[in-house]
Amino acid sequence: MTAYLLDVDTGIDDALALAYLAALPDTEFVAVTATPGNVDADQVARNTLALLELCGRPGVEVAISARKPLTVPLTTTPETHGPQGLGHAVLPEPAGTVSRRDAVDLWIEHARARPGELTALITAPLTNFALALRREPGLPELLAGVVIMGGSFYHQGNTTPTAEWNTHVDPHAAKEVYAAYRGRPMEKLPVVCSLDTTERMEMRPEHVRELAEAAGAAVPELVLPGQPEGLRSTSDNTVIRHLSDALRFYFEFHRLYDQGYLAHVHDFFAAGVAAGTLDYSASPATIDVETESPLLAGTTVADFRGLWGLPPNARIVTANDPRQAFRELVSAVGGLAARLG
Ligand code: BDR
Ligand code: CA
């Protein structure tokens, strides 16, 4: 059993990450917390509750803490993930409600109560995690491990030419988090899934078709570049219908930016790294984040050679295997969709 503390900004690829973890037989969602990013924190929390219920995981505690980044004003990205954050998907209103507890309190309490047991996965700006580290500097030792989706090293940014979205939304939080990990034991250093490897996770229409087949849906799920934008799925399978509507929006967004009719499913990859189900390799490095320069705000820099004379504070994923990852996604989420009908 893997017990998770998750922090998300759901978000289409966050939704896929949640669906994937929900599909695995040995996932315990200890708490899922919302950081503002793709959409505001309240919308993140609503999307997360609705998605977990859709995926057969009602009753998970979903909580909010920060409602804005540490220093800079909040920016959200309706053009990337749709006005509500789930593309063209319209999920039923969740039966559950957002916890009244503070998300940072929850992280600290759970980590202290179960030392060495909880795996942290953060697929959002690092705002809540930075606040948790301020309050409990022992958090890295209390957690079994941490996986972060964020950053861009030898790769174009997706927000500015050099900056990745999660880091760009809250560069000060990211800087604090990496500073807090300096000098920690290697096995506790965050595994960082940056654009260098997450943009290799190109989800395409054939993957949606394969998902629906694996779910035993009655009709082939065809999300095609020639179809009108915003066309809604009529699948008889509820999970497939909603994921297809969400992914169609993501395909349309990537096409708009000349990346093809596909979607980079960054957060799904990070979830697979956290679950230990996806193949990858990683190298230790020291990460720092630019917070001052208007030109480079949110840019992540990695020192792989010890040129700064500082100890490593992260393990950066340097290679992954998209074919294996999509086989795993189709089999796991297709199986979940088949079970839920
Ligand atoms: C990250 O930014 C968000 O829009 C995605 O959900 C992902 O976590 C990729 O840069
Ligand atoms: Ca995200």
GROMACS .gro file of C-alpha atoms and ligand atoms in nm:
model
  352
    1MET     CA    1   0.000   0.000   0.000
    2THR     CA    2   0.131   0.349  -0.084
    3ALA     CA    3  -0.014   0.625   0.131
    4TYR     CA    4  -0.009   0.968  -0.032
    5LEU     CA    5  -0.019   1.330   0.064
    6LEU     CA    6  -0.101   1.508  -0.260
    7ASP     CA    7  -0.099   1.874  -0.347
    8VAL     CA    8  -0.261   1.957  -0.681
    9ASP     CA    9  -0.402   2.242  -0.891
   10THR     CA   10  -0.657   2.031  -1.082
   11GLY     CA   11  -0.610   2.092  -1.392
   12ILE     CA   12  -0.654   1.839  -1.677
   13ASP     CA   13  -0.326   1.654  -1.627
   14ASP     CA   14  -0.367   1.667  -1.247
   15ALA     CA   15  -0.705   1.499  -1.307
   16LEU     CA   16  -0.538   1.225  -1.507
   17ALA     CA   17  -0.279   1.182  -1.231
   18LEU     CA   18  -0.555   1.147  -0.971
   19ALA     CA   19  -0.748   0.902  -1.192
   20TYR     CA   20  -0.431   0.698  -1.239
   21LEU     CA   21  -0.353   0.678  -0.866
   22ALA     CA   22  -0.720   0.602  -0.792
   23ALA     CA   23  -0.698   0.314  -1.039
   24LEU     CA   24  -0.407   0.146  -0.861
   25PRO     CA   25  -0.516  -0.117  -0.609
   26ASP     CA   26  -0.268  -0.012  -0.343
   27THR     CA   27  -0.333   0.364  -0.322
   28GLU     CA   28  -0.436   0.530   0.003
   29PHE     CA   29  -0.522   0.900  -0.038
   30VAL     CA   30  -0.440   1.034   0.308
   31ALA     CA   31  -0.527   1.391   0.205
   32VAL     CA   32  -0.539   1.584  -0.119
   33THR     CA   33  -0.472   1.955  -0.088
   34ALA     CA   34  -0.533   2.239  -0.329
   35THR     CA   35  -0.288   2.506  -0.434
   36PRO     CA   36  -0.401   2.783  -0.668
   37GLY     CA   37  -0.240   2.761  -1.010
   38ASN     CA   38  -0.429   2.637  -1.312
   39VAL     CA   39  -0.745   2.774  -1.143
   40ASP     CA   40  -0.807   2.936  -0.806
   41ALA     CA   41  -0.785   2.727  -0.489
   42ASP     CA   42  -1.162   2.688  -0.438
   43GLN     CA   43  -1.208   2.566  -0.794
   44VAL     CA   44  -0.908   2.330  -0.757
   45ALA     CA   45  -1.068   2.180  -0.446
   46ARG     CA   46  -1.410   2.140  -0.614
   47ASN     CA   47  -1.253   1.979  -0.921
   48THR     CA   48  -1.049   1.746  -0.703
   49LEU     CA   49  -1.349   1.632  -0.497
   50ALA     CA   50  -1.554   1.575  -0.812
   51LEU     CA   51  -1.276   1.384  -0.981
   52LEU     CA   52  -1.208   1.160  -0.681
   53GLU     CA   53  -1.579   1.080  -0.657
   54LEU     CA   54  -1.592   1.007  -1.032
   55CYS     CA   55  -1.302   0.766  -0.983
   56GLY     CA   56  -1.468   0.577  -0.698
   57ARG     CA   57  -1.280   0.749  -0.414
   58PRO     CA   58  -1.542   0.946  -0.221
   59GLY     CA   59  -1.468   1.071   0.128
   60VAL     CA   60  -1.105   1.173   0.077
   61GLU     CA   61  -1.024   1.487   0.275
   62VAL     CA   62  -0.963   1.776   0.032
   63ALA     CA   63  -0.838   2.099   0.189
   64ILE     CA   64  -0.713   2.445   0.103
   65SER     CA   65  -0.446   2.661   0.262
   66ALA     CA   66  -0.282   2.929   0.046
   67ARG     CA   67  -0.511   3.126  -0.181
   68LYS     CA   68  -0.224   3.305  -0.355
   69PRO     CA   69   0.149   3.266  -0.413
   70LEU     CA   70   0.393   3.372  -0.139
   71THR     CA   71   0.495   3.702  -0.298
   72VAL     CA   72   0.371   3.755  -0.652
   73PRO     CA   73   0.004   3.795  -0.750
   74LEU     CA   74  -0.185   3.482  -0.857
   75THR     CA   75  -0.210   3.403  -1.226
   76THR     CA   76  -0.437   3.125  -1.350
   77THR     CA   77  -0.456   2.969  -1.694
   78PRO     CA   78  -0.808   2.920  -1.831
   79GLU     CA   79  -0.665   2.907  -2.185
   80THR     CA   80  -0.470   2.588  -2.096
   81HIS     CA   81  -0.721   2.399  -1.884
   82GLY     CA   82  -1.058   2.564  -1.956
   83PRO     CA   83  -1.253   2.812  -1.744
   84GLN     CA   84  -1.324   2.553  -1.472
   85GLY     CA   85  -0.993   2.369  -1.508
   86LEU     CA   86  -1.123   2.044  -1.656
   87GLY     CA   87  -1.138   2.138  -2.022
   88HIS     CA   88  -1.473   2.057  -2.183
   89ALA     CA   89  -1.562   1.813  -1.904
   90VAL     CA   90  -1.852   1.904  -1.678
   91LEU     CA   91  -1.844   1.673  -1.378
   92PRO     CA   92  -2.142   1.631  -1.145
   93GLU     CA   93  -2.130   1.855  -0.837
   94PRO     CA   94  -1.939   1.660  -0.571
   95ALA     CA   95  -2.141   1.514  -0.285
   96GLY     CA   96  -1.852   1.584  -0.046
   97THR     CA   97  -1.749   1.926   0.073
   98VAL     CA   98  -1.413   2.092   0.110
   99SER     CA   99  -1.258   2.030   0.451
  100ARG     CA  100  -1.265   2.312   0.703
  101ARG     CA  101  -0.914   2.213   0.809
  102ASP     CA  102  -0.610   2.403   0.686
  103ALA     CA  103  -0.417   2.208   0.422
  104VAL     CA  104  -0.076   2.287   0.572
  105ASP     CA  105  -0.194   2.172   0.917
  106LEU     CA  106  -0.310   1.847   0.760
  107TRP     CA  107   0.023   1.781   0.593
  108ILE     CA  108   0.214   1.839   0.915
  109GLU     CA  109  -0.022   1.638   1.134
  110HIS     CA  110  -0.031   1.338   0.901
  111ALA     CA  111   0.346   1.343   0.844
  112ARG     CA  112   0.413   1.356   1.220
  113ALA     CA  113   0.158   1.083   1.291
  114ARG     CA  114   0.304   0.843   1.034
  115PRO     CA  115   0.679   0.916   1.015
  116GLY     CA  116   0.852   0.758   0.716
  117GLU     CA  117   0.524   0.624   0.577
  118LEU     CA  118   0.379   0.893   0.351
  119THR     CA  119   0.476   0.968  -0.007
  120ALA     CA  120   0.426   1.328  -0.112
  121LEU     CA  121   0.333   1.420  -0.468
  122ILE     CA  122   0.306   1.783  -0.572
  123THR     CA  123   0.176   1.863  -0.919
  124ALA     CA  124   0.107   2.230  -0.850
  125PRO     CA  125   0.299   2.546  -0.758
  126LEU     CA  126   0.497   2.481  -0.438
  127THR     CA  127   0.314   2.738  -0.223
  128ASN     CA  128   0.153   2.502   0.029
  129PHE     CA  129   0.463   2.283   0.046
  130ALA     CA  130   0.687   2.584   0.116
  131LEU     CA  131   0.450   2.691   0.396
  132ALA     CA  132   0.457   2.339   0.540
  133LEU     CA  133   0.838   2.336   0.535
  134ARG     CA  134   0.848   2.673   0.714
  135ARG     CA  135   0.628   2.535   0.990
  136GLU     CA  136   0.792   2.190   1.010
  137PRO     CA  137   1.153   2.195   0.890
  138GLY     CA  138   1.172   1.824   0.976
  139LEU     CA  139   0.916   1.742   0.706
  140PRO     CA  140   1.175   1.599   0.460
  141GLU     CA  141   1.276   1.339   0.720
  142LEU     CA  142   0.914   1.267   0.820
  143LEU     CA  143   0.806   1.192   0.462
  144ALA     CA  144   0.898   0.866   0.288
  145GLY     CA  145   0.976   1.066  -0.025
  146VAL     CA  146   0.866   1.358  -0.240
  147VAL     CA  147   0.795   1.384  -0.611
  148ILE     CA  148   0.754   1.729  -0.767
  149MET     CA  149   0.631   1.820  -1.114
  150GLY     CA  150   0.802   2.144  -1.201
  151GLY     CA  151   1.090   2.321  -1.367
  152SER     CA  152   1.260   2.317  -1.702
  153PHE     CA  153   1.636   2.281  -1.739
  154TYR     CA  154   1.766   2.208  -2.091
  155HIS     CA  155   1.425   2.264  -2.246
  156GLN     CA  156   1.205   2.555  -2.355
  157GLY     CA  157   0.972   2.677  -2.085
  158ASN     CA  158   0.597   2.650  -2.134
  159THR     CA  159   0.514   2.985  -1.973
  160THR     CA  160   0.810   3.205  -2.066
  161PRO     CA  161   1.091   3.089  -2.294
  162THR     CA  162   1.278   2.961  -1.987
  163ALA     CA  163   1.013   2.905  -1.715
  164GLU     CA  164   0.773   2.619  -1.648
  165TRP     CA  165   0.420   2.696  -1.526
  166ASN     CA  166   0.422   2.559  -1.169
  167THR     CA  167   0.751   2.730  -1.089
  168HIS     CA  168   0.653   3.051  -1.266
  169VAL     CA  169   0.329   3.084  -1.066
  170ASP     CA  170   0.518   3.084  -0.736
  171PRO     CA  171   0.894   3.117  -0.791
  172HIS     CA  172   0.957   3.226  -0.431
  173ALA     CA  173   0.795   2.910  -0.294
  174ALA     CA  174   1.002   2.692  -0.528
  175LYS     CA  175   1.321   2.872  -0.423
  176GLU     CA  176   1.237   2.815  -0.056
  177VAL     CA  177   1.159   2.447  -0.108
  178TYR     CA  178   1.486   2.373  -0.287
  179ALA     CA  179   1.680   2.574  -0.028
  180ALA     CA  180   1.514   2.367   0.247
  181TYR     CA  181   1.634   2.043   0.086
  182ARG     CA  182   2.000   2.141   0.068
  183GLY     CA  183   2.215   1.896   0.263
  184ARG     CA  184   1.940   1.639   0.323
  185PRO     CA  185   2.013   1.268   0.270
  186MET     CA  186   2.005   1.161  -0.096
  187GLU     CA  187   1.708   0.925  -0.052
  188LYS     CA  188   1.498   1.212   0.089
  189LEU     CA  189   1.572   1.459  -0.193
  190PRO     CA  190   1.270   1.538  -0.411
  191VAL     CA  191   1.247   1.357  -0.742
  192VAL     CA  192   1.184   1.641  -0.986
  193CYS     CA  193   0.987   1.577  -1.306
  194SER     CA  194   1.063   1.876  -1.527
  195LEU     CA  195   0.944   1.963  -1.876
  196ASP     CA  196   1.262   1.801  -2.012
  197THR     CA  197   1.099   1.463  -1.954
  198THR     CA  198   0.728   1.538  -1.893
  199GLU     CA  199   0.690   1.686  -2.242
  200ARG     CA  200   0.790   1.343  -2.374
  201MET     CA  201   0.456   1.220  -2.235
  202GLU     CA  202   0.255   1.304  -2.546
  203MET     CA  203  -0.098   1.175  -2.503
  204ARG     CA  204  -0.269   1.135  -2.840
  205PRO     CA  205  -0.615   1.047  -2.973
  206GLU     CA  206  -0.516   0.679  -3.007
  207HIS     CA  207  -0.451   0.664  -2.633
  208VAL     CA  208  -0.806   0.788  -2.565
  209ARG     CA  209  -0.940   0.525  -2.807
  210GLU     CA  210  -0.733   0.255  -2.631
  211LEU     CA  211  -0.855   0.371  -2.290
  212ALA     CA  212  -1.217   0.335  -2.402
  213GLU     CA  213  -1.145  -0.009  -2.547
  214ALA     CA  214  -0.982  -0.120  -2.223
  215ALA     CA  215  -1.290   0.011  -2.039
  216GLY     CA  216  -1.517  -0.199  -2.262
  217ALA     CA  217  -1.704   0.111  -2.384
  218ALA     CA  218  -1.975   0.030  -2.634
  219VAL     CA  219  -1.855   0.260  -2.913
  220PRO     CA  220  -1.501   0.362  -3.018
  221GLU     CA  221  -1.395   0.687  -2.853
  222LEU     CA  222  -1.285   0.905  -3.144
  223VAL     CA  223  -1.130   1.238  -3.056
  224LEU     CA  224  -1.006   1.357  -3.393
  225PRO     CA  225  -0.832   1.673  -3.516
  226GLY     CA  226  -1.091   1.725  -3.791
  227GLN     CA  227  -1.385   1.735  -3.551
  228PRO     CA  228  -1.536   2.065  -3.434
  229GLU     CA  229  -1.369   2.208  -3.123
  230GLY     CA  230  -1.567   2.141  -2.807
  231LEU     CA  231  -1.747   1.833  -2.940
  232ARG     CA  232  -1.864   1.634  -2.636
  233SER     CA  233  -1.820   1.262  -2.583
  234THR     CA  234  -2.127   1.037  -2.591
  235SER     CA  235  -1.949   0.737  -2.440
  236ASP     CA  236  -2.164   0.508  -2.228
  237ASN     CA  237  -1.872   0.485  -1.985
  238THR     CA  238  -1.880   0.776  -1.740
  239VAL     CA  239  -1.509   0.790  -1.658
  240ILE     CA  240  -1.414   0.771  -2.028
  241ARG     CA  241  -1.672   1.035  -2.121
  242HIS     CA  242  -1.534   1.290  -1.876
  243LEU     CA  243  -1.165   1.215  -1.939
  244SER     CA  244  -1.226   1.235  -2.314
  245ASP     CA  245  -1.396   1.576  -2.281
  246ALA     CA  246  -1.111   1.703  -2.066
  247LEU     CA  247  -0.839   1.569  -2.295
  248ARG     CA  248  -1.005   1.704  -2.612
  249PHE     CA  249  -0.964   2.055  -2.468
  250TYR     CA  250  -0.597   1.984  -2.386
  251PHE     CA  251  -0.537   1.854  -2.742
  252GLU     CA  252  -0.696   2.171  -2.884
  253PHE     CA  253  -0.480   2.390  -2.659
  254HIS     CA  254  -0.156   2.219  -2.762
  255ARG     CA  255  -0.252   2.243  -3.131
  256LEU     CA  256  -0.311   2.616  -3.086
  257TYR     CA  257   0.053   2.646  -2.978
  258ASP     CA  258   0.179   2.442  -3.278
  259GLN     CA  259   0.259   2.134  -3.072
  260GLY     CA  260   0.025   1.905  -3.258
  261TYR     CA  261  -0.308   1.746  -3.169
  262LEU     CA  262  -0.176   1.592  -2.848
  263ALA     CA  263  -0.136   1.675  -2.480
  264HIS     CA  264   0.165   1.676  -2.252
  265VAL     CA  265   0.043   1.489  -1.948
  266HIS     CA  266   0.310   1.609  -1.707
  267ASP     CA  267   0.131   1.528  -1.382
  268PHE     CA  268   0.041   1.174  -1.482
  269PHE     CA  269   0.411   1.104  -1.529
  270ALA     CA  270   0.493   1.248  -1.185
  271ALA     CA  271   0.219   1.029  -1.033
  272GLY     CA  272   0.371   0.720  -1.192
  273VAL     CA  273   0.712   0.814  -1.055
  274ALA     CA  274   0.559   0.850  -0.708
  275ALA     CA  275   0.380   0.518  -0.743
  276GLY     CA  276   0.696   0.344  -0.863
  277THR     CA  277   0.515   0.209  -1.169
  278LEU     CA  278   0.686   0.408  -1.448
  279ASP     CA  279   1.041   0.357  -1.573
  280TYR     CA  280   1.279   0.650  -1.531
  281SER     CA  281   1.628   0.745  -1.425
  282ALA     CA  282   1.737   1.049  -1.226
  283SER     CA  283   2.057   1.237  -1.142
  284PRO     CA  284   2.139   1.442  -0.832
  285ALA     CA  285   2.173   1.817  -0.883
  286THR     CA  286   2.146   2.146  -0.700
  287ILE     CA  287   1.844   2.345  -0.813
  288ASP     CA  288   1.793   2.717  -0.765
  289VAL     CA  289   1.515   2.942  -0.890
  290GLU     CA  290   1.532   3.295  -1.028
  291THR     CA  291   1.293   3.529  -0.847
  292GLU     CA  292   1.424   3.878  -0.924
  293SER     CA  293   1.494   3.920  -1.294
  294PRO     CA  294   1.185   4.021  -1.496
  295LEU     CA  295   1.335   3.839  -1.793
  296LEU     CA  296   1.397   3.510  -1.612
  297ALA     CA  297   1.139   3.503  -1.328
  298GLY     CA  298   1.053   3.143  -1.240
  299THR     CA  299   1.346   2.999  -1.434
  300THR     CA  300   1.497   2.690  -1.273
  301VAL     CA  301   1.872   2.632  -1.293
  302ALA     CA  302   2.032   2.294  -1.218
  303ASP     CA  303   2.396   2.247  -1.124
  304PHE     CA  304   2.481   1.884  -1.206
  305ARG     CA  305   2.856   1.935  -1.168
  306GLY     CA  306   2.889   2.093  -0.824
  307LEU     CA  307   3.006   2.421  -0.977
  308TRP     CA  308   2.833   2.618  -0.701
  309GLY     CA  309   3.007   2.408  -0.436
  310LEU     CA  310   2.668   2.329  -0.281
  311PRO     CA  311   2.530   1.985  -0.194
  312PRO     CA  312   2.255   1.841  -0.418
  313ASN     CA  313   1.898   1.928  -0.319
  314ALA     CA  314   1.708   1.725  -0.579
  315ARG     CA  315   1.714   1.423  -0.804
  316ILE     CA  316   1.616   1.535  -1.151
  317VAL     CA  317   1.452   1.284  -1.384
  318THR     CA  318   1.676   1.258  -1.691
  319ALA     CA  319   1.514   0.974  -1.887
  320ASN     CA  320   1.172   0.811  -1.911
  321ASP     CA  321   0.978   0.573  -2.130
  322PRO     CA  322   0.655   0.714  -2.281
  323ARG     CA  323   0.550   0.386  -2.446
  324GLN     CA  324   0.569   0.198  -2.118
  325ALA     CA  325   0.394   0.487  -1.941
  326PHE     CA  326   0.097   0.494  -2.179
  327ARG     CA  327   0.063   0.114  -2.173
  328GLU     CA  328   0.043   0.140  -1.794
  329LEU     CA  329  -0.205   0.432  -1.806
  330VAL     CA  330  -0.438   0.255  -2.050
  331SER     CA  331  -0.434  -0.066  -1.855
  332ALA     CA  332  -0.485   0.094  -1.511
  333VAL     CA  333  -0.736   0.370  -1.592
  334GLY     CA  334  -0.912   0.153  -1.854
  335GLY     CA  335  -0.951  -0.113  -1.585
  336LEU     CA  336  -1.089   0.139  -1.335
  337ALA     CA  337  -1.336   0.273  -1.593
  338ALA     CA  338  -1.446  -0.083  -1.672
  339ARG     CA  339  -1.508  -0.156  -1.303
  340LEU     CA  340  -1.703   0.166  -1.246
  341GLY     CA  341  -1.903   0.138  -1.572
  342BDR     C1  342   0.233   2.198  -1.507
  342BDR     O1  343   0.155   2.318  -1.519
  342BDR     C2  344   0.019   2.289  -1.507
  342BDR     O2  345  -0.057   2.362  -1.599
  342BDR     C3  346   0.005   2.140  -1.528
  342BDR     O3  347  -0.105   2.092  -1.454
  342BDR     C4  348   0.137   2.085  -1.479
  342BDR     O4  349   0.134   2.058  -1.340
  342BDR     C5  350   0.314   2.182  -1.633
  342BDR     O5  351   0.397   2.292  -1.654
  343CA      CA  352  -0.077   2.062  -1.222
   0.00000   0.00000   0.00000
